[in-house]
Amino acid sequence: MDKYGLIGYPLGHSFSISYFNQKFADEGINAKYLNFEIPSIDELLEVIAKHPELKGLNVTIPYKEKVMNFLDSISPEARAIGAVNVIKVTHEGNKTHLKGFNSDVIGFTQSIEPMLDKKLHKKALILGTGGASKAINYGLKALGLETVFVSRYERPGTIQYEKITPEVINEYNVIVNCTPLGMYPHTDECPNLPYEAMNSHTILYDLIYNPDQTLFMRRGAEYGADVKNGLEMLLLQAFASWEFWNGKEK
């Protein structure tokens, strides 16, 4: 039986394990998806050694960047982003080859592109500076948008929340939340923005999918903003993972 899995720490509710095991059951695929909660990325090679049936892994927080040091090859896109969240595992004789990919970009760009009007949407704010924000930045630039990172702290190349005025919202009318603010159970939290400056030209995209509608999305929608959560992105990422593991390499 083939095995696939997720590495990260800690691993709470995992979308991937339920999605893939359901897929295997529905499609009669002789495979199993497992969670590998490892407190150190150094345990990755031990996981692979213990499970010779492994064909592929997903990678989540906090290892998307650290895992790159353990890979034999990395796709150009994942290298440019600086983060890997899919690993294809192949065995040739006694050798195991690990290749890294990034499905965040594919999932995000395919999900947000139908919302964009090229005449209206030219600049985007990316809330947060973590691993996911790098892929979002790469994806938005690939779609032709100019981007600025938003941080709570003074960092080169970023703007701070308190400096986001209604004028900034008007200019940067695509806003992507890459922070955990508003995620269950902290559903009463949201990024500190001048929501009253938003209108029907504003797009609010939240990577969070639990709850379905975050406070960030609700507050924007009150002023006419077009809003979307991260569930479709997750599904598209899962499709992309399966392609990386079993389809033609991109």
PDB file of C-alpha atoms in Angstrom:
ATOM      1  CA  MET A   1       0.000   0.000   0.000  1.00  0.00           C
ATOM      2  CA  ASP A   2       1.320   3.419  -0.975  1.00  0.00           C
ATOM      3  CA  LYS A   3       1.605   6.023   1.758  1.00  0.00           C
ATOM      4  CA  TYR A   4       1.390   9.797   1.712  1.00  0.00           C
ATOM      5  CA  GLY A   5       1.501  12.166   4.638  1.00  0.00           C
ATOM      6  CA  LEU A   6       1.859  15.545   6.268  1.00  0.00           C
ATOM      7  CA  ILE A   7       4.816  16.788   8.310  1.00  0.00           C
ATOM      8  CA  GLY A   8       4.564  19.715  10.695  1.00  0.00           C
ATOM      9  CA  TYR A   9       4.403  20.631  14.377  1.00  0.00           C
ATOM     10  CA  PRO A  10       2.010  20.822  16.025  1.00  0.00           C
ATOM     11  CA  LEU A  11      -0.606  19.164  13.831  1.00  0.00           C
ATOM     12  CA  GLY A  12      -4.119  19.904  15.003  1.00  0.00           C
ATOM     13  CA  HIS A  13      -7.057  19.549  12.630  1.00  0.00           C
ATOM     14  CA  SER A  14      -5.612  18.581   9.252  1.00  0.00           C
ATOM     15  CA  PHE A  15      -7.531  19.270   6.050  1.00  0.00           C
ATOM     16  CA  SER A  16      -5.143  17.039   4.088  1.00  0.00           C
ATOM     17  CA  ILE A  17      -5.618  13.797   6.026  1.00  0.00           C
ATOM     18  CA  SER A  18      -9.409  13.857   5.728  1.00  0.00           C
ATOM     19  CA  TYR A  19      -9.335  15.019   2.092  1.00  0.00           C
ATOM     20  CA  PHE A  20      -6.856  12.428   0.820  1.00  0.00           C
ATOM     21  CA  ASN A  21      -8.191   9.431   2.762  1.00  0.00           C
ATOM     22  CA  GLN A  22     -11.684  10.264   1.464  1.00  0.00           C
ATOM     23  CA  LYS A  23     -10.285  10.546  -2.073  1.00  0.00           C
ATOM     24  CA  PHE A  24      -8.567   7.150  -1.757  1.00  0.00           C
ATOM     25  CA  ALA A  25     -11.797   5.546  -0.481  1.00  0.00           C
ATOM     26  CA  ASP A  26     -13.975   7.154  -3.181  1.00  0.00           C
ATOM     27  CA  GLU A  27     -11.633   6.310  -6.061  1.00  0.00           C
ATOM     28  CA  GLY A  28     -10.552   2.848  -4.904  1.00  0.00           C
ATOM     29  CA  ILE A  29      -6.911   3.896  -4.589  1.00  0.00           C
ATOM     30  CA  ASN A  30      -4.833   1.492  -2.469  1.00  0.00           C
ATOM     31  CA  ALA A  31      -3.142   4.168  -0.367  1.00  0.00           C
ATOM     32  CA  LYS A  32      -3.218   5.785   3.050  1.00  0.00           C
ATOM     33  CA  TYR A  33      -2.500   9.344   4.219  1.00  0.00           C
ATOM     34  CA  LEU A  34      -0.877   9.819   7.638  1.00  0.00           C
ATOM     35  CA  ASN A  35       0.019  12.737   9.890  1.00  0.00           C
ATOM     36  CA  PHE A  36       3.670  12.862  10.999  1.00  0.00           C
ATOM     37  CA  GLU A  37       3.886  15.298  13.897  1.00  0.00           C
ATOM     38  CA  ILE A  38       7.625  15.833  14.273  1.00  0.00           C
ATOM     39  CA  PRO A  39       9.023  18.284  16.863  1.00  0.00           C
ATOM     40  CA  SER A  40      12.187  18.764  14.774  1.00  0.00           C
ATOM     41  CA  ILE A  41      12.735  18.802  11.004  1.00  0.00           C
ATOM     42  CA  ASP A  42      15.778  16.595  11.672  1.00  0.00           C
ATOM     43  CA  GLU A  43      13.300  13.711  12.120  1.00  0.00           C
ATOM     44  CA  LEU A  44      12.225  13.892   8.458  1.00  0.00           C
ATOM     45  CA  LEU A  45      14.791  11.356   7.244  1.00  0.00           C
ATOM     46  CA  GLU A  46      13.784   8.956  10.037  1.00  0.00           C
ATOM     47  CA  VAL A  47      10.129   9.186   8.904  1.00  0.00           C
ATOM     48  CA  ILE A  48      11.167   8.360   5.327  1.00  0.00           C
ATOM     49  CA  ALA A  49      13.400   5.485   6.440  1.00  0.00           C
ATOM     50  CA  LYS A  50      10.605   3.980   8.587  1.00  0.00           C
ATOM     51  CA  HIS A  51       8.035   4.221   5.790  1.00  0.00           C
ATOM     52  CA  PRO A  52       9.577   2.910   2.552  1.00  0.00           C
ATOM     53  CA  GLU A  53       6.097   2.950   0.940  1.00  0.00           C
ATOM     54  CA  LEU A  54       6.008   6.779   1.094  1.00  0.00           C
ATOM     55  CA  LYS A  55       5.365   8.361  -2.289  1.00  0.00           C
ATOM     56  CA  GLY A  56       4.821  11.938  -1.177  1.00  0.00           C
ATOM     57  CA  LEU A  57       4.541  14.420   1.665  1.00  0.00           C
ATOM     58  CA  ASN A  58       2.880  17.741   2.323  1.00  0.00           C
ATOM     59  CA  VAL A  59       4.757  20.210   4.513  1.00  0.00           C
ATOM     60  CA  THR A  60       3.154  22.707   6.879  1.00  0.00           C
ATOM     61  CA  ILE A  61       4.194  25.126   9.630  1.00  0.00           C
ATOM     62  CA  PRO A  62       6.962  25.497  10.748  1.00  0.00           C
ATOM     63  CA  TYR A  63       8.980  23.520   8.169  1.00  0.00           C
ATOM     64  CA  LYS A  64       8.194  25.003   4.728  1.00  0.00           C
ATOM     65  CA  GLU A  65      11.554  26.786   4.617  1.00  0.00           C
ATOM     66  CA  LYS A  66      13.691  24.511   6.814  1.00  0.00           C
ATOM     67  CA  VAL A  67      12.815  21.381   4.798  1.00  0.00           C
ATOM     68  CA  MET A  68      14.612  22.746   1.730  1.00  0.00           C
ATOM     69  CA  ASN A  69      17.996  21.779   3.216  1.00  0.00           C
ATOM     70  CA  PHE A  70      16.964  18.096   3.173  1.00  0.00           C
ATOM     71  CA  LEU A  71      15.899  17.885  -0.468  1.00  0.00           C
ATOM     72  CA  ASP A  72      17.824  16.525  -3.453  1.00  0.00           C
ATOM     73  CA  SER A  73      16.138  18.885  -5.914  1.00  0.00           C
ATOM     74  CA  ILE A  74      13.686  21.796  -5.814  1.00  0.00           C
ATOM     75  CA  SER A  75      11.410  23.125  -8.540  1.00  0.00           C
ATOM     76  CA  PRO A  76      12.406  26.570  -9.876  1.00  0.00           C
ATOM     77  CA  GLU A  77       9.134  28.062  -8.599  1.00  0.00           C
ATOM     78  CA  ALA A  78       9.602  26.725  -5.050  1.00  0.00           C
ATOM     79  CA  ARG A  79      13.211  27.935  -5.059  1.00  0.00           C
ATOM     80  CA  ALA A  80      12.137  31.426  -6.157  1.00  0.00           C
ATOM     81  CA  ILE A  81       9.498  31.539  -3.408  1.00  0.00           C
ATOM     82  CA  GLY A  82      11.872  30.138  -0.798  1.00  0.00           C
ATOM     83  CA  ALA A  83       9.370  27.625   0.566  1.00  0.00           C
ATOM     84  CA  VAL A  84       8.330  24.020  -0.145  1.00  0.00           C
ATOM     85  CA  ASN A  85       5.019  22.441   0.843  1.00  0.00           C
ATOM     86  CA  VAL A  86       4.992  19.319  -1.369  1.00  0.00           C
ATOM     87  CA  ILE A  87       7.688  16.624  -1.553  1.00  0.00           C
ATOM     88  CA  LYS A  88       7.746  13.875  -4.146  1.00  0.00           C
ATOM     89  CA  VAL A  89       9.515  10.755  -2.836  1.00  0.00           C
ATOM     90  CA  THR A  90      11.019   8.368  -5.391  1.00  0.00           C
ATOM     91  CA  HIS A  91      13.084   5.232  -4.792  1.00  0.00           C
ATOM     92  CA  GLU A  92      15.720   4.072  -7.244  1.00  0.00           C
ATOM     93  CA  GLY A  93      17.507   0.982  -5.982  1.00  0.00           C
ATOM     94  CA  ASN A  94      18.840   1.837  -2.534  1.00  0.00           C
ATOM     95  CA  LYS A  95      18.612   5.570  -3.159  1.00  0.00           C
ATOM     96  CA  THR A  96      15.734   7.814  -2.148  1.00  0.00           C
ATOM     97  CA  HIS A  97      15.246  11.060  -4.039  1.00  0.00           C
ATOM     98  CA  LEU A  98      13.300  13.966  -2.527  1.00  0.00           C
ATOM     99  CA  LYS A  99      12.027  16.732  -4.800  1.00  0.00           C
ATOM    100  CA  GLY A 100      10.341  19.856  -3.442  1.00  0.00           C
ATOM    101  CA  PHE A 101       7.479  21.836  -4.992  1.00  0.00           C
ATOM    102  CA  ASN A 102       5.158  24.638  -3.917  1.00  0.00           C
ATOM    103  CA  SER A 103       1.405  24.208  -4.431  1.00  0.00           C
ATOM    104  CA  ASP A 104       0.450  27.380  -2.509  1.00  0.00           C
ATOM    105  CA  VAL A 105       0.991  29.521  -5.614  1.00  0.00           C
ATOM    106  CA  ILE A 106      -1.115  27.282  -7.862  1.00  0.00           C
ATOM    107  CA  GLY A 107      -3.980  27.063  -5.368  1.00  0.00           C
ATOM    108  CA  PHE A 108      -3.975  30.782  -4.652  1.00  0.00           C
ATOM    109  CA  THR A 109      -3.638  32.134  -8.186  1.00  0.00           C
ATOM    110  CA  GLN A 110      -6.307  29.809  -9.622  1.00  0.00           C
ATOM    111  CA  SER A 111      -8.631  30.806  -6.785  1.00  0.00           C
ATOM    112  CA  ILE A 112      -8.191  34.605  -6.865  1.00  0.00           C
ATOM    113  CA  GLU A 113      -7.766  35.168 -10.610  1.00  0.00           C
ATOM    114  CA  PRO A 114     -11.524  35.056 -11.454  1.00  0.00           C
ATOM    115  CA  MET A 115     -12.077  37.871  -8.900  1.00  0.00           C
ATOM    116  CA  LEU A 116      -9.594  40.258 -10.523  1.00  0.00           C
ATOM    117  CA  ASP A 117     -10.361  43.015 -13.003  1.00  0.00           C
ATOM    118  CA  LYS A 118      -7.077  44.070 -14.608  1.00  0.00           C
ATOM    119  CA  LYS A 119      -8.314  47.639 -15.069  1.00  0.00           C
ATOM    120  CA  LEU A 120      -9.289  48.009 -11.406  1.00  0.00           C
ATOM    121  CA  HIS A 121      -6.943  45.742  -9.488  1.00  0.00           C
ATOM    122  CA  LYS A 122      -3.299  46.702  -9.905  1.00  0.00           C
ATOM    123  CA  LYS A 123      -1.899  46.804  -6.368  1.00  0.00           C
ATOM    124  CA  ALA A 124      -2.195  44.466  -3.391  1.00  0.00           C
ATOM    125  CA  LEU A 125      -1.485  44.469   0.338  1.00  0.00           C
ATOM    126  CA  ILE A 126      -0.221  41.201   1.824  1.00  0.00           C
ATOM    127  CA  LEU A 127      -0.992  41.003   5.548  1.00  0.00           C
ATOM    128  CA  GLY A 128       1.800  39.081   7.297  1.00  0.00           C
ATOM    129  CA  THR A 129       5.368  38.142   6.448  1.00  0.00           C
ATOM    130  CA  GLY A 130       5.434  34.389   7.197  1.00  0.00           C
ATOM    131  CA  GLY A 131       6.054  31.440   4.873  1.00  0.00           C
ATOM    132  CA  ALA A 132       2.654  31.575   3.157  1.00  0.00           C
ATOM    133  CA  SER A 133       3.017  35.277   2.369  1.00  0.00           C
ATOM    134  CA  LYS A 134       6.031  34.565   0.129  1.00  0.00           C
ATOM    135  CA  ALA A 135       3.971  32.303  -2.109  1.00  0.00           C
ATOM    136  CA  ILE A 136       1.086  34.806  -2.154  1.00  0.00           C
ATOM    137  CA  ASN A 137       3.525  37.558  -3.165  1.00  0.00           C
ATOM    138  CA  TYR A 138       4.924  35.376  -5.960  1.00  0.00           C
ATOM    139  CA  GLY A 139       1.405  34.546  -7.159  1.00  0.00           C
ATOM    140  CA  LEU A 140       0.141  38.135  -7.147  1.00  0.00           C
ATOM    141  CA  LYS A 141       3.202  39.317  -9.063  1.00  0.00           C
ATOM    142  CA  ALA A 142       2.681  36.506 -11.592  1.00  0.00           C
ATOM    143  CA  LEU A 143      -0.859  37.874 -12.070  1.00  0.00           C
ATOM    144  CA  GLY A 144       0.602  41.324 -12.764  1.00  0.00           C
ATOM    145  CA  LEU A 145      -0.062  43.076  -9.444  1.00  0.00           C
ATOM    146  CA  GLU A 146       2.302  45.313  -7.502  1.00  0.00           C
ATOM    147  CA  THR A 147       2.595  44.182  -3.872  1.00  0.00           C
ATOM    148  CA  VAL A 148       3.466  45.525  -0.431  1.00  0.00           C
ATOM    149  CA  PHE A 149       3.818  43.462   2.758  1.00  0.00           C
ATOM    150  CA  VAL A 150       2.059  44.695   5.912  1.00  0.00           C
ATOM    151  CA  SER A 151       3.683  43.991   9.274  1.00  0.00           C
ATOM    152  CA  ARG A 152       3.160  44.948  12.895  1.00  0.00           C
ATOM    153  CA  TYR A 153       6.879  45.710  13.091  1.00  0.00           C
ATOM    154  CA  GLU A 154       9.264  48.064  11.305  1.00  0.00           C
ATOM    155  CA  ARG A 155      10.891  45.921   8.627  1.00  0.00           C
ATOM    156  CA  PRO A 156      12.530  46.824   5.319  1.00  0.00           C
ATOM    157  CA  GLY A 157      10.068  46.744   2.425  1.00  0.00           C
ATOM    158  CA  THR A 158       6.962  46.668   4.645  1.00  0.00           C
ATOM    159  CA  ILE A 159       4.277  49.090   5.764  1.00  0.00           C
ATOM    160  CA  GLN A 160       2.899  49.049   9.307  1.00  0.00           C
ATOM    161  CA  TYR A 161      -0.814  48.673  10.052  1.00  0.00           C
ATOM    162  CA  GLU A 162      -1.079  52.112  11.672  1.00  0.00           C
ATOM    163  CA  LYS A 163       0.159  53.699   8.423  1.00  0.00           C
ATOM    164  CA  ILE A 164      -2.616  52.193   6.296  1.00  0.00           C
ATOM    165  CA  THR A 165      -4.894  55.152   5.550  1.00  0.00           C
ATOM    166  CA  PRO A 166      -8.145  55.219   3.549  1.00  0.00           C
ATOM    167  CA  GLU A 167      -6.027  56.500   0.638  1.00  0.00           C
ATOM    168  CA  VAL A 168      -3.812  53.381   0.828  1.00  0.00           C
ATOM    169  CA  ILE A 169      -6.911  51.144   0.827  1.00  0.00           C
ATOM    170  CA  ASN A 170      -8.196  52.961  -2.234  1.00  0.00           C
ATOM    171  CA  GLU A 171      -4.906  52.429  -4.084  1.00  0.00           C
ATOM    172  CA  TYR A 172      -4.125  48.900  -2.857  1.00  0.00           C
ATOM    173  CA  ASN A 173      -7.607  47.468  -3.299  1.00  0.00           C
ATOM    174  CA  VAL A 174      -6.639  43.777  -3.201  1.00  0.00           C
ATOM    175  CA  ILE A 175      -5.915  42.677   0.388  1.00  0.00           C
ATOM    176  CA  VAL A 176      -4.819  39.145   1.288  1.00  0.00           C
ATOM    177  CA  ASN A 177      -4.743  38.020   4.920  1.00  0.00           C
ATOM    178  CA  CYS A 178      -1.844  35.596   5.512  1.00  0.00           C
ATOM    179  CA  THR A 179      -1.995  35.946   9.318  1.00  0.00           C
ATOM    180  CA  PRO A 180      -3.875  33.660  11.754  1.00  0.00           C
ATOM    181  CA  LEU A 181      -5.970  36.612  13.013  1.00  0.00           C
ATOM    182  CA  GLY A 182      -9.610  35.564  13.092  1.00  0.00           C
ATOM    183  CA  MET A 183      -8.984  31.819  12.940  1.00  0.00           C
ATOM    184  CA  TYR A 184     -11.187  29.605  15.129  1.00  0.00           C
ATOM    185  CA  PRO A 185     -11.467  29.826  18.139  1.00  0.00           C
ATOM    186  CA  HIS A 186     -10.391  33.513  18.024  1.00  0.00           C
ATOM    187  CA  THR A 187     -13.199  34.490  15.675  1.00  0.00           C
ATOM    188  CA  ASP A 188     -13.645  37.956  17.243  1.00  0.00           C
ATOM    189  CA  GLU A 189     -10.247  39.164  15.967  1.00  0.00           C
ATOM    190  CA  CYS A 190      -9.324  40.774  12.656  1.00  0.00           C
ATOM    191  CA  PRO A 191      -6.486  42.809  11.129  1.00  0.00           C
ATOM    192  CA  ASN A 192      -6.585  46.483  12.110  1.00  0.00           C
ATOM    193  CA  LEU A 193      -7.554  48.282   8.874  1.00  0.00           C
ATOM    194  CA  PRO A 194      -9.781  51.250   7.905  1.00  0.00           C
ATOM    195  CA  TYR A 195     -12.605  49.003   6.653  1.00  0.00           C
ATOM    196  CA  GLU A 196     -14.890  52.013   6.153  1.00  0.00           C
ATOM    197  CA  ALA A 197     -12.676  53.043   3.195  1.00  0.00           C
ATOM    198  CA  MET A 198     -13.539  49.839   1.307  1.00  0.00           C
ATOM    199  CA  ASN A 199     -16.098  49.584  -1.488  1.00  0.00           C
ATOM    200  CA  SER A 200     -17.246  47.310  -4.325  1.00  0.00           C
ATOM    201  CA  HIS A 201     -13.800  47.594  -5.962  1.00  0.00           C
ATOM    202  CA  THR A 202     -12.082  46.106  -2.879  1.00  0.00           C
ATOM    203  CA  ILE A 203     -11.160  42.415  -2.775  1.00  0.00           C
ATOM    204  CA  LEU A 204     -10.549  40.788   0.615  1.00  0.00           C
ATOM    205  CA  TYR A 205      -9.067  37.293   0.392  1.00  0.00           C
ATOM    206  CA  ASP A 206      -8.493  35.360   3.635  1.00  0.00           C
ATOM    207  CA  LEU A 207      -6.286  32.255   3.696  1.00  0.00           C
ATOM    208  CA  ILE A 208      -8.276  31.124   6.764  1.00  0.00           C
ATOM    209  CA  TYR A 209     -11.156  28.704   6.064  1.00  0.00           C
ATOM    210  CA  ASN A 210     -12.417  28.130   9.620  1.00  0.00           C
ATOM    211  CA  PRO A 211     -14.737  29.961  10.219  1.00  0.00           C
ATOM    212  CA  ASP A 212     -16.230  30.182   6.710  1.00  0.00           C
ATOM    213  CA  GLN A 213     -16.509  33.939   7.044  1.00  0.00           C
ATOM    214  CA  THR A 214     -13.935  35.650   9.240  1.00  0.00           C
ATOM    215  CA  LEU A 215     -14.463  39.023  10.898  1.00  0.00           C
ATOM    216  CA  PHE A 216     -11.991  40.452   8.322  1.00  0.00           C
ATOM    217  CA  MET A 217     -14.323  39.275   5.537  1.00  0.00           C
ATOM    218  CA  ARG A 218     -17.536  40.363   7.312  1.00  0.00           C
ATOM    219  CA  ARG A 219     -16.292  43.867   8.024  1.00  0.00           C
ATOM    220  CA  GLY A 220     -15.181  44.367   4.415  1.00  0.00           C
ATOM    221  CA  ALA A 221     -18.432  42.935   3.055  1.00  0.00           C
ATOM    222  CA  GLU A 222     -20.388  45.520   5.104  1.00  0.00           C
ATOM    223  CA  TYR A 223     -18.885  48.179   2.831  1.00  0.00           C
ATOM    224  CA  GLY A 224     -19.413  46.227  -0.387  1.00  0.00           C
ATOM    225  CA  ALA A 225     -16.040  44.430  -0.671  1.00  0.00           C
ATOM    226  CA  ASP A 226     -15.825  41.173  -2.634  1.00  0.00           C
ATOM    227  CA  VAL A 227     -14.660  38.526  -0.126  1.00  0.00           C
ATOM    228  CA  LYS A 228     -13.391  34.940  -0.276  1.00  0.00           C
ATOM    229  CA  ASN A 229     -11.937  32.436   2.200  1.00  0.00           C
ATOM    230  CA  GLY A 230      -9.133  29.912   1.728  1.00  0.00           C
ATOM    231  CA  LEU A 231     -11.144  26.705   1.246  1.00  0.00           C
ATOM    232  CA  GLU A 232     -11.024  26.640  -2.551  1.00  0.00           C
ATOM    233  CA  MET A 233      -7.290  27.353  -2.389  1.00  0.00           C
ATOM    234  CA  LEU A 234      -6.863  24.299  -0.132  1.00  0.00           C
ATOM    235  CA  LEU A 235      -8.760  22.088  -2.569  1.00  0.00           C
ATOM    236  CA  LEU A 236      -6.748  23.361  -5.532  1.00  0.00           C
ATOM    237  CA  GLN A 237      -3.518  22.797  -3.555  1.00  0.00           C
ATOM    238  CA  ALA A 238      -4.574  19.221  -2.873  1.00  0.00           C
ATOM    239  CA  PHE A 239      -5.184  18.642  -6.607  1.00  0.00           C
ATOM    240  CA  ALA A 240      -1.750  20.129  -7.325  1.00  0.00           C
ATOM    241  CA  SER A 241      -0.077  17.918  -4.682  1.00  0.00           C
ATOM    242  CA  TRP A 242      -1.540  14.807  -6.302  1.00  0.00           C
ATOM    243  CA  GLU A 243      -0.264  15.961  -9.709  1.00  0.00           C
ATOM    244  CA  PHE A 244       3.227  16.567  -8.331  1.00  0.00           C
ATOM    245  CA  TRP A 245       3.269  13.097  -6.739  1.00  0.00           C
ATOM    246  CA  ASN A 246       1.744  11.137  -9.595  1.00  0.00           C
ATOM    247  CA  GLY A 247       1.445  13.248 -12.733  1.00  0.00           C
ATOM    248  CA  LYS A 248       3.878  14.846 -15.077  1.00  0.00           C
ATOM    249  CA  GLU A 249       6.410  16.987 -13.270  1.00  0.00           C
ATOM    250  CA  LYS A 250       6.019  20.707 -13.831  1.00  0.00           C
TER     251      LYS A 250
END
